[in-house]
Amino acid sequence: MVDAAITPSTPNLPTHLVPSPTDGVKGRLGQVEYRQGYSEQLEFLESGSVDLVTSGQAAHWFDYPRFWKELTRVVRPGGSVCLYGYPDFFLPDFPSTRTLLNKFALKDGQGPGSPRLPSDVQVDSIGEFWEQPGRSIINQGLSPVPFPTSYHELASFWDDSSAFKRTFSTTGLEKDQIWSSWPPLTTSPLECDLAKEVKEEFEGKHEETTMDKYLNWDQLASYLRTWSATHTYLTQHPDDKEKNGGKDVVDRFLQQLREEVKRANGGKEVEQLHLRWPLCFVMIKKKKK
């Protein structure tokens, strides 16, 4: 298991997870060995030794030609690859907030949303402070990620009939709030060649197939401050808070968001918010022989 989050210097790591100083960024948890590394460099894995490769919220940063070349080497015949991630969250209980969220998180508010903000409503955006093209790829539901069959020298190793991309968790979004670039919704029939029970898992509405979280306003503020774009914005605007009455870019945005939620809730305050993230999948199997 490759895990870039675990290193010998990772703070507050349980003792049994701390990699040995003599063994570099490597450790063991029960029968699971973990290492820090790069998806394009898996030299510690033998050729044809891996049954399943998964990647969570990371595939938008890969060097795809090198990544697929390395997976062609390490994945055994008949093995599988599942890449998944999630674009920006939305509030399914308050669809009218979609535009505010887009204005804050996306450069120039690009992306679906309704209704448009009145011209007198201004939102300080952190959108241009994301590292690209990675953020754009994940916000498009991983749709720009190529399959290994896109590369002539690799295509013969992979089962093109098993390849598919899907987006889940759009329940609560208005039709015009869904990115046209996202892979087909789960209500679209699967055309790929998969086992019946697997196809059933990916067909239909599957409203339960969501990534959801309930946060209060302070927790939401803390979450937004973990965003790399927020960190970059505040680093480049060290006097942001001082210039804006003691409120930084997150404080100002949440004040606007809170006002819109209250308006959409009939003038009543809401103390806990339901957040939902669309889940996007890219999957393919290697040919058995």
Tab-separated table of C-alpha atoms in Angstrom:
chain	number	residue	atom	x	y	z
A	1	MET	CA	0.000	0.000	0.000
A	2	VAL	CA	1.465	3.338	-1.016
A	3	ASP	CA	0.574	6.122	1.392
A	4	ALA	CA	2.092	9.563	0.978
A	5	ALA	CA	0.500	10.656	4.268
A	6	ILE	CA	2.623	8.403	6.492
A	7	THR	CA	6.264	9.305	7.041
A	8	PRO	CA	8.675	8.864	9.973
A	9	SER	CA	8.023	12.495	10.927
A	10	THR	CA	4.206	12.349	10.779
A	11	PRO	CA	2.975	13.885	14.090
A	12	ASN	CA	0.768	11.985	16.562
A	13	LEU	CA	1.223	8.703	14.709
A	14	PRO	CA	0.564	5.606	16.874
A	15	THR	CA	3.805	3.876	17.830
A	16	HIS	CA	2.960	0.705	15.925
A	17	LEU	CA	2.557	2.734	12.714
A	18	VAL	CA	5.827	4.675	12.903
A	19	PRO	CA	8.157	3.512	10.111
A	20	SER	CA	11.540	2.257	11.263
A	21	PRO	CA	14.285	4.906	10.828
A	22	THR	CA	16.475	2.173	9.350
A	23	ASP	CA	13.805	1.172	6.863
A	24	GLY	CA	12.967	4.549	5.363
A	25	VAL	CA	9.320	5.319	4.695
A	26	LYS	CA	8.097	1.785	5.241
A	27	GLY	CA	6.131	0.083	7.981
A	28	ARG	CA	3.652	-2.659	8.787
A	29	LEU	CA	0.192	-2.791	10.333
A	30	GLY	CA	-0.797	-6.401	10.913
A	31	GLN	CA	-0.462	-8.081	7.539
A	32	VAL	CA	-0.492	-4.773	5.660
A	33	GLU	CA	2.768	-3.184	4.611
A	34	TYR	CA	2.682	0.499	3.802
A	35	ARG	CA	5.149	2.745	2.044
A	36	GLN	CA	5.417	6.325	0.942
A	37	GLY	CA	6.025	6.652	-2.753
A	38	TYR	CA	4.851	7.687	-6.188
A	39	SER	CA	2.202	6.011	-8.300
A	40	GLU	CA	4.561	6.115	-11.274
A	41	GLN	CA	7.422	4.415	-9.392
A	42	LEU	CA	6.444	1.132	-7.741
A	43	GLU	CA	9.815	-0.556	-7.962
A	44	PHE	CA	9.213	-2.336	-4.639
A	45	LEU	CA	6.412	-4.353	-6.302
A	46	GLU	CA	7.139	-7.353	-8.475
A	47	SER	CA	5.736	-7.536	-11.985
A	48	GLY	CA	2.282	-9.116	-12.142
A	49	SER	CA	1.964	-9.205	-8.341
A	50	VAL	CA	-1.043	-6.934	-7.686
A	51	ASP	CA	-4.720	-7.956	-7.777
A	52	LEU	CA	-6.245	-4.530	-7.179
A	53	VAL	CA	-4.992	-0.947	-7.336
A	54	THR	CA	-7.109	1.786	-5.749
A	55	SER	CA	-6.508	5.511	-5.512
A	56	GLY	CA	-8.607	7.882	-3.425
A	57	GLN	CA	-8.606	11.628	-4.202
A	58	ALA	CA	-5.161	11.452	-5.822
A	59	ALA	CA	-5.560	10.409	-9.462
A	60	HIS	CA	-5.947	14.016	-10.629
A	61	TRP	CA	-2.221	14.532	-9.903
A	62	PHE	CA	-0.816	11.515	-11.742
A	63	ASP	CA	1.479	11.525	-14.748
A	64	TYR	CA	-0.871	9.302	-16.740
A	65	PRO	CA	1.479	7.818	-19.372
A	66	ARG	CA	3.970	6.808	-16.659
A	67	PHE	CA	1.228	5.756	-14.228
A	68	TRP	CA	-0.473	3.401	-16.668
A	69	LYS	CA	2.855	2.019	-17.868
A	70	GLU	CA	3.788	1.123	-14.288
A	71	LEU	CA	0.371	-0.400	-13.575
A	72	THR	CA	0.617	-2.440	-16.751
A	73	ARG	CA	3.752	-3.916	-15.222
A	74	VAL	CA	2.576	-4.587	-11.653
A	75	VAL	CA	-1.104	-5.558	-12.109
A	76	ARG	CA	-1.573	-9.270	-12.702
A	77	PRO	CA	-3.640	-10.559	-15.665
A	78	GLY	CA	-7.303	-10.204	-14.689
A	79	GLY	CA	-6.482	-7.601	-12.025
A	80	SER	CA	-8.434	-4.382	-11.536
A	81	VAL	CA	-7.853	-0.650	-11.134
A	82	CYS	CA	-10.279	1.703	-9.369
A	83	LEU	CA	-9.580	5.436	-9.230
A	84	TYR	CA	-12.036	7.565	-7.284
A	85	GLY	CA	-12.351	11.086	-5.995
A	86	TYR	CA	-14.778	13.859	-5.197
A	87	PRO	CA	-15.306	17.377	-6.586
A	88	ASP	CA	-16.402	20.298	-4.417
A	89	PHE	CA	-19.190	19.706	-1.913
A	90	PHE	CA	-22.688	21.135	-2.109
A	91	LEU	CA	-25.601	21.549	0.307
A	92	PRO	CA	-28.424	19.279	-0.923
A	93	ASP	CA	-30.940	20.887	1.448
A	94	PHE	CA	-30.246	24.359	0.035
A	95	PRO	CA	-29.690	24.208	-3.762
A	96	SER	CA	-29.701	28.013	-4.016
A	97	THR	CA	-26.310	28.094	-2.267
A	98	ARG	CA	-24.646	26.327	-5.194
A	99	THR	CA	-23.735	29.577	-6.918
A	100	LEU	CA	-22.186	31.064	-3.775
A	101	LEU	CA	-20.112	27.929	-3.282
A	102	ASN	CA	-18.962	28.032	-6.904
A	103	LYS	CA	-18.046	31.707	-6.658
A	104	PHE	CA	-15.924	31.022	-3.596
A	105	ALA	CA	-14.222	27.817	-4.737
A	106	LEU	CA	-13.874	28.261	-8.503
A	107	LYS	CA	-12.008	30.837	-10.535
A	108	ASP	CA	-14.514	33.411	-11.806
A	109	GLY	CA	-17.294	31.210	-10.413
A	110	GLN	CA	-16.987	28.836	-13.361
A	111	GLY	CA	-19.225	25.827	-13.111
A	112	PRO	CA	-22.932	25.035	-12.940
A	113	GLY	CA	-25.249	26.859	-10.599
A	114	SER	CA	-28.606	28.569	-10.330
A	115	PRO	CA	-29.787	31.176	-9.997
A	116	ARG	CA	-27.033	33.607	-10.909
A	117	LEU	CA	-25.973	35.958	-8.154
A	118	PRO	CA	-27.319	39.505	-8.343
A	119	SER	CA	-24.702	41.899	-9.699
A	120	ASP	CA	-24.433	43.628	-6.325
A	121	VAL	CA	-23.421	40.392	-4.549
A	122	GLN	CA	-19.652	40.050	-4.479
A	123	VAL	CA	-17.773	36.985	-3.264
A	124	ASP	CA	-14.035	36.954	-2.578
A	125	SER	CA	-12.885	33.842	-4.416
A	126	ILE	CA	-9.995	31.491	-3.707
A	127	GLY	CA	-10.554	29.757	-7.048
A	128	GLU	CA	-7.431	31.018	-8.792
A	129	PHE	CA	-5.224	29.769	-5.961
A	130	TRP	CA	-5.728	26.045	-6.609
A	131	GLU	CA	-2.843	24.168	-8.145
A	132	GLN	CA	-3.690	23.243	-11.716
A	133	PRO	CA	-4.458	21.219	-13.743
A	134	GLY	CA	-5.185	18.840	-10.868
A	135	ARG	CA	-8.097	20.764	-9.395
A	136	SER	CA	-9.739	21.153	-12.776
A	137	ILE	CA	-9.481	17.404	-13.390
A	138	ILE	CA	-11.179	16.459	-10.120
A	139	ASN	CA	-13.886	19.095	-10.570
A	140	GLN	CA	-14.663	17.477	-13.922
A	141	GLY	CA	-15.293	14.204	-12.134
A	142	LEU	CA	-12.010	12.669	-13.323
A	143	SER	CA	-13.442	12.641	-16.849
A	144	PRO	CA	-10.133	13.912	-18.361
A	145	VAL	CA	-8.280	10.879	-16.937
A	146	PRO	CA	-7.341	8.652	-19.900
A	147	PHE	CA	-7.681	4.884	-19.867
A	148	PRO	CA	-4.535	2.826	-20.546
A	149	THR	CA	-6.168	1.750	-23.793
A	150	SER	CA	-5.485	5.305	-24.991
A	151	TYR	CA	-1.807	4.409	-25.318
A	152	HIS	CA	-0.890	2.224	-28.276
A	153	GLU	CA	1.900	0.354	-26.506
A	154	LEU	CA	-0.358	-0.494	-23.514
A	155	ALA	CA	-3.769	-1.033	-25.100
A	156	SER	CA	-3.347	-4.760	-25.797
A	157	PHE	CA	-2.906	-5.525	-22.069
A	158	TRP	CA	-6.218	-4.016	-20.920
A	159	ASP	CA	-9.851	-5.055	-21.322
A	160	ASP	CA	-11.479	-2.084	-23.001
A	161	SER	CA	-14.939	-3.625	-22.528
A	162	SER	CA	-14.536	-3.315	-18.736
A	163	ALA	CA	-13.631	0.386	-18.758
A	164	PHE	CA	-16.130	2.877	-17.394
A	165	LYS	CA	-16.466	6.192	-15.597
A	166	ARG	CA	-19.352	7.132	-13.320
A	167	THR	CA	-20.478	9.953	-11.034
A	168	PHE	CA	-22.526	9.256	-7.897
A	169	SER	CA	-24.081	11.390	-5.178
A	170	THR	CA	-25.746	14.065	-7.278
A	171	THR	CA	-29.059	13.730	-5.428
A	172	GLY	CA	-29.924	17.218	-4.201
A	173	LEU	CA	-28.467	19.060	-7.190
A	174	GLU	CA	-30.742	20.814	-9.634
A	175	LYS	CA	-30.365	19.633	-13.229
A	176	ASP	CA	-28.617	22.826	-14.311
A	177	GLN	CA	-26.195	22.540	-11.384
A	178	ILE	CA	-24.612	19.329	-12.663
A	179	TRP	CA	-21.365	19.648	-14.601
A	180	SER	CA	-21.854	18.546	-18.199
A	181	SER	CA	-18.273	17.228	-18.161
A	182	TRP	CA	-18.982	14.743	-15.351
A	183	PRO	CA	-19.078	11.080	-16.394
A	184	PRO	CA	-22.608	9.677	-16.946
A	185	LEU	CA	-24.885	9.617	-13.927
A	186	THR	CA	-25.759	6.309	-12.307
A	187	THR	CA	-29.143	6.246	-14.021
A	188	SER	CA	-27.370	5.654	-17.341
A	189	PRO	CA	-27.209	1.958	-18.317
A	190	LEU	CA	-23.789	0.383	-18.167
A	191	GLU	CA	-22.463	-0.778	-21.502
A	192	CYS	CA	-19.242	-2.277	-20.197
A	193	ASP	CA	-18.768	-6.008	-19.711
A	194	LEU	CA	-19.013	-6.588	-15.959
A	195	ALA	CA	-20.408	-9.313	-13.741
A	196	LYS	CA	-24.162	-8.956	-13.125
A	197	GLU	CA	-23.807	-8.218	-9.405
A	198	VAL	CA	-21.196	-5.543	-10.117
A	199	LYS	CA	-23.361	-3.868	-12.756
A	200	GLU	CA	-26.283	-3.799	-10.327
A	201	GLU	CA	-24.126	-1.896	-7.846
A	202	PHE	CA	-23.486	0.846	-10.397
A	203	GLU	CA	-26.913	1.115	-12.019
A	204	GLY	CA	-30.035	2.853	-10.767
A	205	LYS	CA	-30.331	5.959	-8.617
A	206	HIS	CA	-28.451	4.569	-5.626
A	207	GLU	CA	-29.237	7.556	-3.450
A	208	GLU	CA	-27.492	5.802	-0.577
A	209	THR	CA	-24.216	5.812	-2.513
A	210	THR	CA	-23.091	9.158	-1.198
A	211	MET	CA	-20.302	10.777	0.732
A	212	ASP	CA	-22.078	12.923	3.310
A	213	LYS	CA	-21.097	14.803	6.436
A	214	TYR	CA	-22.956	16.960	8.952
A	215	LEU	CA	-20.999	19.962	10.211
A	216	ASN	CA	-21.768	23.024	12.282
A	217	TRP	CA	-20.514	26.404	11.124
A	218	ASP	CA	-17.277	26.273	13.121
A	219	GLN	CA	-16.492	22.827	11.737
A	220	LEU	CA	-17.201	24.009	8.205
A	221	ALA	CA	-14.847	26.952	8.738
A	222	SER	CA	-12.135	24.569	9.922
A	223	TYR	CA	-12.683	22.360	6.877
A	224	LEU	CA	-12.435	25.274	4.434
A	225	ARG	CA	-9.183	26.334	6.079
A	226	THR	CA	-7.658	22.942	5.238
A	227	TRP	CA	-7.992	23.671	1.517
A	228	SER	CA	-4.667	24.309	-0.170
A	229	ALA	CA	-6.206	27.209	-2.103
A	230	THR	CA	-7.255	28.856	1.165
A	231	HIS	CA	-3.756	28.433	2.553
A	232	THR	CA	-2.203	29.918	-0.598
A	233	TYR	CA	-4.671	32.821	-0.618
A	234	LEU	CA	-3.942	33.717	3.014
A	235	THR	CA	-0.190	33.342	2.480
A	236	GLN	CA	-0.332	35.782	-0.417
A	237	HIS	CA	-2.679	38.130	1.473
A	238	PRO	CA	-1.129	38.278	4.966
A	239	ASP	CA	-3.114	41.406	5.867
A	240	ASP	CA	-6.439	40.035	4.574
A	241	LYS	CA	-7.993	39.838	8.029
A	242	GLU	CA	-6.704	43.223	9.154
A	243	LYS	CA	-8.035	44.927	6.022
A	244	ASN	CA	-11.495	43.405	6.407
A	245	GLY	CA	-12.562	44.204	9.932
A	246	GLY	CA	-10.989	41.156	11.547
A	247	LYS	CA	-12.589	38.676	9.127
A	248	ASP	CA	-10.527	36.667	6.695
A	249	VAL	CA	-11.712	35.266	3.362
A	250	VAL	CA	-13.302	32.208	5.007
A	251	ASP	CA	-15.126	34.273	7.636
A	252	ARG	CA	-16.524	36.612	4.987
A	253	PHE	CA	-17.696	33.784	2.757
A	254	LEU	CA	-19.389	31.917	5.598
A	255	GLN	CA	-21.221	35.067	6.629
A	256	GLN	CA	-22.693	35.272	3.119
A	257	LEU	CA	-23.427	31.559	3.029
A	258	ARG	CA	-25.130	31.686	6.412
A	259	GLU	CA	-27.355	34.540	5.274
A	260	GLU	CA	-28.400	32.619	2.148
A	261	VAL	CA	-29.087	29.433	4.125
A	262	LYS	CA	-31.230	31.433	6.558
A	263	ARG	CA	-33.141	33.040	3.685
A	264	ALA	CA	-33.686	29.657	1.997
A	265	ASN	CA	-34.859	28.231	5.329
A	266	GLY	CA	-37.669	30.748	5.672
A	267	GLY	CA	-35.732	33.171	7.848
A	268	LYS	CA	-34.769	30.574	10.454
A	269	GLU	CA	-31.172	29.974	11.495
A	270	VAL	CA	-29.600	26.608	10.678
A	271	GLU	CA	-26.920	25.400	13.071
A	272	GLN	CA	-25.952	22.146	11.355
A	273	LEU	CA	-25.333	21.733	7.636
A	274	HIS	CA	-25.622	18.640	5.482
A	275	LEU	CA	-22.654	18.489	3.092
A	276	ARG	CA	-22.519	16.115	0.123
A	277	TRP	CA	-19.662	15.374	-2.245
A	278	PRO	CA	-20.206	13.773	-5.659
A	279	LEU	CA	-18.177	10.572	-5.967
A	280	CYS	CA	-16.459	9.879	-9.270
A	281	PHE	CA	-15.039	6.551	-10.399
A	282	VAL	CA	-12.684	5.429	-13.168
A	283	MET	CA	-12.390	1.634	-13.411
A	284	ILE	CA	-10.816	-0.900	-15.753
A	285	LYS	CA	-9.621	-4.515	-15.680
A	286	LYS	CA	-6.509	-6.013	-17.165
A	287	LYS	CA	-6.980	-8.807	-19.685
A	288	LYS	CA	-6.667	-12.286	-18.230
A	289	LYS	CA	-4.126	-13.201	-20.877
